[in-house]
Amino acid sequence: MSAQPAPPVELRQTSPQVLRRLRTSGIMRWVFLTATLFGLVALAVLLWTILDRGLPWLSWHLITNKPSRKPELAGLNTALFGTLWVMSITVLVAFPIGVGAAIFLEEYAGKNRWTNILRINISNLAGVPSVVYGLLGLGIFVELMQIGRVVLAGALTMALLSLPVIIISSQEALRAVPPSLRQAAFGVGATRWQVTWHHVLPSALPGILTGTILAISRAIGETAPVLVVGASAYIATRPDGFFDNYTVLPMQIYSWTQRSQAGFRNGLAPAAIIVLLAVLLIMNSFAIFLRQKFSSRSRN
């Protein structure tokens, strides 16, 4: 008895199950495209509104002048320097601690119950609201350690906010390194530290820098933590050290939006948002340059 020939491809493709899958796929494609376009349109409208209102107020005096009660004399000098101080210390503290914690969890710590609990808690910390970190910084750095409501307390609080994202992204970057690279280094007699420092870390560094960019981008726009820790809405002099009073750009923008004068709300606040975006883009561009440099070096 001869076997029955398989149905033609055309008939199999027109079966009800295949048609239902194709229909569902087409619908979901349009749903996702609509969601993407909606986000892009909302972003375009927001940027256009900010640029339309802020560009006429954008000038060099906005960068060099200090805060004032008059919109035409007010500037961002103290808030800009406060942001640079806080973000610089945040990166210097959060980056080595976050990468070191990721290296320990991935390269040294064994797979046991305690390390699993630690990994789960770090993942949960990445979703904690930022105001909780502000309360934590207020309790530890301001009250317990008696640092005061100064630049260092705000920077350490923002470092706590950034640490979970840096640790998680660094772990994923280390996991992406092929195991054969480690095995080859161990095969020629390298120690675990030599394998990690000379082989694993350079290969994972582009991914680590990507996570750091995301963490710092989140931290630079946060207002709640620095507001709780003690950033002031009005500072007459810019900070020159770790223990000076400070304010930051998001705090200054929030303060201006609460003013009754239209020049503050509709002019200076959008202009300050443009400056904040410019600072963020400059910092991200530098980090992306380093990431591309290390990525090309690891490929070579």
Tab-separated table of C-alpha atoms in Angstrom:
chain	number	residue	atom	x	y	z
A	1	MET	CA	0.000	0.000	0.000
A	2	SER	CA	1.633	3.237	-1.158
A	3	ALA	CA	1.999	6.233	1.157
A	4	GLN	CA	-0.276	9.252	0.606
A	5	PRO	CA	1.577	12.251	-0.899
A	6	ALA	CA	1.928	15.351	1.298
A	7	PRO	CA	-0.498	18.165	0.471
A	8	PRO	CA	0.910	21.057	-1.559
A	9	VAL	CA	2.509	23.960	0.282
A	10	GLU	CA	-0.237	26.299	-0.919
A	11	LEU	CA	-2.925	24.189	0.741
A	12	ARG	CA	-1.016	23.924	3.991
A	13	GLN	CA	-0.503	27.681	4.135
A	14	THR	CA	-4.234	28.350	3.743
A	15	SER	CA	-5.253	26.127	6.649
A	16	PRO	CA	-7.418	27.826	9.330
A	17	GLN	CA	-4.689	27.592	11.969
A	18	VAL	CA	-2.093	29.265	9.751
A	19	LEU	CA	-4.538	31.978	8.683
A	20	ARG	CA	-5.416	32.701	12.317
A	21	ARG	CA	-1.744	33.029	13.224
A	22	LEU	CA	-1.070	35.321	10.274
A	23	ARG	CA	-4.073	37.466	11.183
A	24	THR	CA	-2.980	37.723	14.820
A	25	SER	CA	0.561	38.563	13.748
A	26	GLY	CA	-0.673	41.349	11.462
A	27	ILE	CA	-2.903	42.827	14.181
A	28	MET	CA	-0.114	42.826	16.786
A	29	ARG	CA	2.268	44.379	14.290
A	30	TRP	CA	-0.063	47.331	13.839
A	31	VAL	CA	-0.682	47.573	17.600
A	32	PHE	CA	3.052	47.799	18.305
A	33	LEU	CA	3.574	50.254	15.451
A	34	THR	CA	0.770	52.452	16.790
A	35	ALA	CA	2.269	52.410	20.288
A	36	THR	CA	5.681	53.373	18.897
A	37	LEU	CA	4.261	56.201	16.801
A	38	PHE	CA	2.229	57.478	19.753
A	39	GLY	CA	5.374	57.687	21.883
A	40	LEU	CA	7.319	59.425	19.113
A	41	VAL	CA	4.530	61.941	18.491
A	42	ALA	CA	4.230	62.719	22.208
A	43	LEU	CA	8.002	63.199	22.446
A	44	ALA	CA	8.025	65.424	19.354
A	45	VAL	CA	5.212	67.604	20.730
A	46	LEU	CA	6.961	67.898	24.089
A	47	LEU	CA	10.300	68.847	22.517
A	48	TRP	CA	8.657	71.340	20.168
A	49	THR	CA	6.839	73.021	23.067
A	50	ILE	CA	10.023	73.267	25.126
A	51	LEU	CA	12.111	74.583	22.232
A	52	ASP	CA	9.446	77.063	21.154
A	53	ARG	CA	9.206	78.569	24.623
A	54	GLY	CA	12.785	78.158	25.795
A	55	LEU	CA	14.940	79.156	22.828
A	56	PRO	CA	14.120	82.904	23.044
A	57	TRP	CA	15.326	82.872	26.664
A	58	LEU	CA	18.448	80.840	25.952
A	59	SER	CA	21.565	82.987	26.223
A	60	TRP	CA	24.989	83.043	27.791
A	61	HIS	CA	23.618	85.135	30.654
A	62	LEU	CA	21.336	82.238	31.571
A	63	ILE	CA	24.453	80.127	32.237
A	64	THR	CA	26.527	82.793	34.008
A	65	ASN	CA	23.891	84.643	36.045
A	66	LYS	CA	22.828	83.591	39.526
A	67	PRO	CA	19.202	83.244	40.684
A	68	SER	CA	17.174	86.406	40.911
A	69	ARG	CA	13.642	87.473	41.674
A	70	LYS	CA	13.444	89.116	38.240
A	71	PRO	CA	13.076	86.746	35.241
A	72	GLU	CA	15.291	88.863	32.977
A	73	LEU	CA	18.182	88.668	35.489
A	74	ALA	CA	17.817	85.095	36.723
A	75	GLY	CA	20.320	82.413	35.719
A	76	LEU	CA	21.353	78.794	36.236
A	77	ASN	CA	24.940	79.213	37.367
A	78	THR	CA	24.547	77.792	40.871
A	79	ALA	CA	22.216	74.969	39.784
A	80	LEU	CA	24.485	73.986	36.889
A	81	PHE	CA	27.572	73.774	39.080
A	82	GLY	CA	25.589	71.908	41.735
A	83	THR	CA	24.472	69.347	39.159
A	84	LEU	CA	28.030	68.865	37.894
A	85	TRP	CA	29.326	68.401	41.436
A	86	VAL	CA	26.615	65.914	42.413
A	87	MET	CA	26.822	63.876	39.208
A	88	SER	CA	30.622	63.742	39.237
A	89	ILE	CA	30.728	62.378	42.779
A	90	THR	CA	27.858	60.015	41.995
A	91	VAL	CA	29.764	58.450	39.098
A	92	LEU	CA	33.006	58.219	41.096
A	93	VAL	CA	31.206	56.405	43.927
A	94	ALA	CA	28.591	54.291	42.130
A	95	PHE	CA	30.639	53.025	39.174
A	96	PRO	CA	33.467	51.206	41.021
A	97	ILE	CA	31.171	49.875	43.759
A	98	GLY	CA	28.536	48.677	41.269
A	99	VAL	CA	31.048	47.006	38.944
A	100	GLY	CA	32.894	45.470	41.902
A	101	ALA	CA	29.664	44.019	43.294
A	102	ALA	CA	28.759	42.578	39.877
A	103	ILE	CA	32.223	41.009	39.499
A	104	PHE	CA	31.953	39.407	42.939
A	105	LEU	CA	28.475	37.999	42.269
A	106	GLU	CA	29.335	36.632	38.818
A	107	GLU	CA	32.979	35.587	39.106
A	108	TYR	CA	33.624	34.784	42.766
A	109	ALA	CA	30.400	34.081	44.663
A	110	GLY	CA	29.039	30.569	44.352
A	111	LYS	CA	25.527	29.597	43.362
A	112	ASN	CA	23.793	29.172	46.702
A	113	ARG	CA	20.727	30.367	48.563
A	114	TRP	CA	22.342	33.493	50.004
A	115	THR	CA	23.650	34.782	46.694
A	116	ASN	CA	20.261	34.103	45.091
A	117	ILE	CA	18.564	36.129	47.818
A	118	LEU	CA	21.103	38.911	47.283
A	119	ARG	CA	20.490	38.963	43.524
A	120	ILE	CA	16.717	39.059	44.013
A	121	ASN	CA	16.986	41.955	46.481
A	122	ILE	CA	19.229	43.934	44.108
A	123	SER	CA	16.691	43.428	41.311
A	124	ASN	CA	13.902	44.618	43.608
A	125	LEU	CA	15.890	47.712	44.603
A	126	ALA	CA	15.992	48.796	40.948
A	127	GLY	CA	12.225	49.337	41.084
A	128	VAL	CA	12.047	51.217	44.388
A	129	PRO	CA	10.673	54.794	44.023
A	130	SER	CA	13.334	57.454	44.114
A	131	VAL	CA	11.788	59.264	47.091
A	132	VAL	CA	12.538	56.192	49.226
A	133	TYR	CA	16.225	56.616	48.429
A	134	GLY	CA	15.892	60.242	49.464
A	135	LEU	CA	14.493	59.196	52.856
A	136	LEU	CA	17.279	56.615	53.171
A	137	GLY	CA	19.915	59.231	52.407
A	138	LEU	CA	18.322	61.634	54.880
A	139	GLY	CA	18.398	59.019	57.635
A	140	ILE	CA	21.917	57.677	56.979
A	141	PHE	CA	24.023	60.503	55.577
A	142	VAL	CA	22.341	63.569	57.062
A	143	GLU	CA	21.101	62.332	60.450
A	144	LEU	CA	23.228	59.287	61.351
A	145	MET	CA	26.582	60.268	59.846
A	146	GLN	CA	26.003	63.999	60.478
A	147	ILE	CA	27.292	65.015	57.032
A	148	GLY	CA	24.643	67.692	56.713
A	149	ARG	CA	22.496	68.849	53.802
A	150	VAL	CA	25.465	69.361	51.514
A	151	VAL	CA	26.782	68.237	48.131
A	152	LEU	CA	28.313	65.017	49.476
A	153	ALA	CA	25.057	63.826	51.066
A	154	GLY	CA	23.127	64.442	47.845
A	155	ALA	CA	25.751	62.695	45.729
A	156	LEU	CA	25.879	59.635	47.996
A	157	THR	CA	22.088	59.423	47.890
A	158	MET	CA	22.102	59.540	44.085
A	159	ALA	CA	24.830	56.874	44.119
A	160	LEU	CA	22.499	54.609	46.099
A	161	LEU	CA	19.792	55.291	43.520
A	162	SER	CA	22.112	54.355	40.642
A	163	LEU	CA	23.769	51.282	42.173
A	164	PRO	CA	21.054	48.644	41.459
A	165	VAL	CA	20.882	49.508	37.744
A	166	ILE	CA	24.680	49.499	37.412
A	167	ILE	CA	24.995	46.168	39.239
A	168	ILE	CA	22.275	44.440	37.195
A	169	SER	CA	23.546	45.707	33.836
A	170	SER	CA	27.130	44.808	34.771
A	171	GLN	CA	26.053	41.300	35.712
A	172	GLU	CA	24.340	40.838	32.374
A	173	ALA	CA	27.412	42.142	30.537
A	174	LEU	CA	29.673	39.715	32.429
A	175	ARG	CA	27.332	36.797	31.687
A	176	ALA	CA	27.479	37.641	27.986
A	177	VAL	CA	31.236	37.001	27.872
A	178	PRO	CA	31.755	33.537	26.273
A	179	PRO	CA	32.808	30.846	28.801
A	180	SER	CA	35.445	29.686	26.316
A	181	LEU	CA	37.363	32.923	26.955
A	182	ARG	CA	37.610	32.104	30.659
A	183	GLN	CA	38.509	28.473	29.992
A	184	ALA	CA	41.286	29.433	27.589
A	185	ALA	CA	42.798	31.833	30.137
A	186	PHE	CA	42.573	29.262	32.930
A	187	GLY	CA	44.159	26.718	30.589
A	188	VAL	CA	47.388	28.730	30.311
A	189	GLY	CA	47.675	29.079	34.091
A	190	ALA	CA	46.066	32.480	34.752
A	191	THR	CA	44.562	33.143	38.164
A	192	ARG	CA	40.909	34.057	38.586
A	193	TRP	CA	41.775	37.719	39.106
A	194	GLN	CA	43.976	37.761	35.995
A	195	VAL	CA	41.197	36.164	33.974
A	196	THR	CA	38.674	38.707	35.261
A	197	TRP	CA	40.885	41.798	34.921
A	198	HIS	CA	42.644	41.081	31.617
A	199	HIS	CA	40.015	39.117	29.680
A	200	VAL	CA	36.467	39.180	31.095
A	201	LEU	CA	36.233	42.824	32.179
A	202	PRO	CA	37.537	44.359	28.897
A	203	SER	CA	35.042	42.273	26.920
A	204	ALA	CA	32.156	43.233	29.207
A	205	LEU	CA	33.075	46.921	29.548
A	206	PRO	CA	30.891	48.197	26.642
A	207	GLY	CA	27.809	46.638	28.242
A	208	ILE	CA	28.819	47.935	31.672
A	209	LEU	CA	29.156	51.479	30.320
A	210	THR	CA	25.725	51.181	28.683
A	211	GLY	CA	24.168	50.361	32.040
A	212	THR	CA	26.053	53.217	33.665
A	213	ILE	CA	24.691	55.618	31.034
A	214	LEU	CA	21.132	54.522	31.846
A	215	ALA	CA	21.680	54.858	35.595
A	216	ILE	CA	23.223	58.327	35.407
A	217	SER	CA	20.576	59.479	32.926
A	218	ARG	CA	17.935	58.546	35.484
A	219	ALA	CA	19.796	60.152	38.371
A	220	ILE	CA	20.463	63.495	36.670
A	221	GLY	CA	16.753	64.167	36.200
A	222	GLU	CA	15.573	63.161	39.682
A	223	THR	CA	14.193	65.811	42.001
A	224	ALA	CA	12.655	63.881	44.911
A	225	PRO	CA	15.864	62.416	46.438
A	226	VAL	CA	17.832	65.675	46.457
A	227	LEU	CA	14.760	67.563	47.684
A	228	VAL	CA	14.435	65.224	50.667
A	229	VAL	CA	18.178	65.234	51.384
A	230	GLY	CA	18.306	69.007	51.400
A	231	ALA	CA	18.848	70.647	48.016
A	232	SER	CA	17.726	74.263	48.258
A	233	ALA	CA	15.503	76.043	45.781
A	234	TYR	CA	17.552	79.234	46.092
A	235	ILE	CA	21.336	79.378	46.516
A	236	ALA	CA	23.154	82.676	46.061
A	237	THR	CA	26.639	81.176	45.637
A	238	ARG	CA	27.706	78.142	43.652
A	239	PRO	CA	29.227	75.170	45.501
A	240	ASP	CA	33.017	74.865	45.528
A	241	GLY	CA	33.458	71.742	47.673
A	242	PHE	CA	31.922	68.591	49.105
A	243	PHE	CA	30.440	70.317	52.145
A	244	ASP	CA	28.793	73.349	50.521
A	245	ASN	CA	25.086	73.970	50.171
A	246	TYR	CA	23.779	73.255	46.705
A	247	THR	CA	20.908	73.079	44.300
A	248	VAL	CA	20.526	71.127	41.054
A	249	LEU	CA	18.917	71.797	37.694
A	250	PRO	CA	15.727	69.724	38.268
A	251	MET	CA	15.199	71.521	41.573
A	252	GLN	CA	15.693	74.922	39.931
A	253	ILE	CA	13.265	74.008	37.138
A	254	TYR	CA	10.665	72.911	39.688
A	255	SER	CA	11.122	76.140	41.628
A	256	TRP	CA	10.652	78.267	38.522
A	257	THR	CA	7.507	76.456	37.468
A	258	GLN	CA	5.952	77.371	40.825
A	259	ARG	CA	6.554	81.116	40.381
A	260	SER	CA	3.630	83.379	39.597
A	261	GLN	CA	5.485	85.372	36.915
A	262	ALA	CA	4.946	84.085	33.387
A	263	GLY	CA	8.618	84.698	32.557
A	264	PHE	CA	9.669	82.013	35.028
A	265	ARG	CA	7.003	79.457	34.076
A	266	ASN	CA	6.865	79.881	30.313
A	267	GLY	CA	10.361	81.142	29.553
A	268	LEU	CA	13.103	80.331	32.024
A	269	ALA	CA	11.820	76.880	32.992
A	270	PRO	CA	11.771	75.581	29.361
A	271	ALA	CA	15.197	77.170	28.786
A	272	ALA	CA	16.524	75.385	31.881
A	273	ILE	CA	15.112	72.101	30.540
A	274	ILE	CA	17.085	72.656	27.323
A	275	VAL	CA	20.256	73.200	29.362
A	276	LEU	CA	19.548	70.040	31.376
A	277	LEU	CA	19.070	68.046	28.172
A	278	ALA	CA	22.315	69.475	26.795
A	279	VAL	CA	24.240	68.444	29.937
A	280	LEU	CA	22.706	64.985	29.752
A	281	LEU	CA	23.589	64.603	26.067
A	282	ILE	CA	27.186	65.732	26.658
A	283	MET	CA	27.675	63.256	29.499
A	284	ASN	CA	26.056	60.450	27.523
A	285	SER	CA	28.106	61.275	24.431
A	286	PHE	CA	31.314	60.979	26.441
A	287	ALA	CA	30.190	57.644	27.878
A	288	ILE	CA	29.147	56.386	24.430
A	289	PHE	CA	32.562	57.404	23.053
A	290	LEU	CA	34.277	55.351	25.760
A	291	ARG	CA	31.947	52.425	25.097
A	292	GLN	CA	32.690	52.439	21.367
A	293	LYS	CA	36.419	52.742	22.049
A	294	PHE	CA	36.491	49.721	24.350
A	295	SER	CA	34.141	47.806	22.060
A	296	SER	CA	36.436	48.244	19.054
A	297	ARG	CA	39.450	47.366	21.193
A	298	SER	CA	37.832	44.122	22.397
A	299	ARG	CA	36.955	43.136	18.824
A	300	ASN	CA	40.561	43.670	17.727
